[in-house]
């Protein structure tokens, strides 16, 4: 007895291809579409006959596919006709009872929810800086009224606008003393996360698109023409996971944090390019579900001493300080990048992960009431 069944599948075209390979079919296109007594042809569906494509008869095709059938411990199955309806995600199967049972087994074993993984990346950066800049410069003019000579030291203190200054100003003598100490602290703790499907790339970007001048040219009329391109600046996480049966997660991951520093570099007479501070990593890793690993890091200590002085005079004990400028800069940086994957295979696991992430928020509960949160977040109550 021939049976007509409609099977709902998550990946219809994929399962149709698998069934074509595992089950001996006779796909004959009846004249006039579905043919007498046959189902109508859905949009995008097609039939193909193995005998037409390979030059073999239907009986030869069935005998060649006998090995998969014997593996299931049953005799050779009959013919089947399969139609694909991509709009509804359905397989329309016309076959006998035995073939129908086998096809249902194949679809049930393959048509399972695709696992997902929540990937968390933590950027931890701490930078401490200390600096000291002390210097003296001056000028002395001597000679007659019609001719005067000048002796002076220039260490760039006249152009400085910050710090402590002591100046002596006279008709022939000028002395400038400057001292400044600096201290800086940078602490970055950023944790972007994204939910990705198995074998599918996921990207999350939190930042802004900043225009940059990539090319600049001057026309014959003297006009400057700049070529502008926009670039993402901020937090960017790009990842492609592959979940193994033992819940190990193999990932290509490329996290990045970039910020504008406020500094610029002159690339032409009329164009200055902004300097970007960038911290990123790009790697392939294999991590167990729920485990945290370090995928990158840096520890750096810088201690720089710079002395500008007048030769010989700047080396005189005590008095030499009047003829030199000393700059001392010290910085220490520690950067670590952590990665944690959480495999999600069922809807209850996905709900629990969502609740956990929601409960980790600290500022949102202080700003928004529970009623406001529930108004925009559906069905996420504990």
Coordinates of C-alpha atoms in Angstrom, one line a residue, residues 205-212 231-236 256-260 276-277:
X205 CA 30.3 44.8 17.7
X206 CA 29.8 47.5 20.4
X207 CA 31.3 50.8 19.4
X208 CA 31.2 53.3 16.7
X209 CA 32.2 53.7 13.0
X210 CA 34.9 56.3 12.8
X211 CA 35.9 57.9 9.4
X212 CA 39.6 57.6 8.4
X231 CA 36.2 51.6 10.5
X232 CA 34.7 49.9 13.5
X233 CA 36.2 51.2 16.8
X234 CA 35.2 49.6 20.1
X235 CA 34.6 46.0 21.2
X236 CA 34.5 43.4 18.4
X256 CA 39.4 43.0 19.7
X257 CA 39.2 46.2 21.7
X258 CA 40.2 49.4 20.1
X259 CA 40.0 53.1 21.2
X260 CA 41.0 56.5 19.9
X276 CA 44.2 53.9 17.6
X277 CA 45.1 51.9 20.6

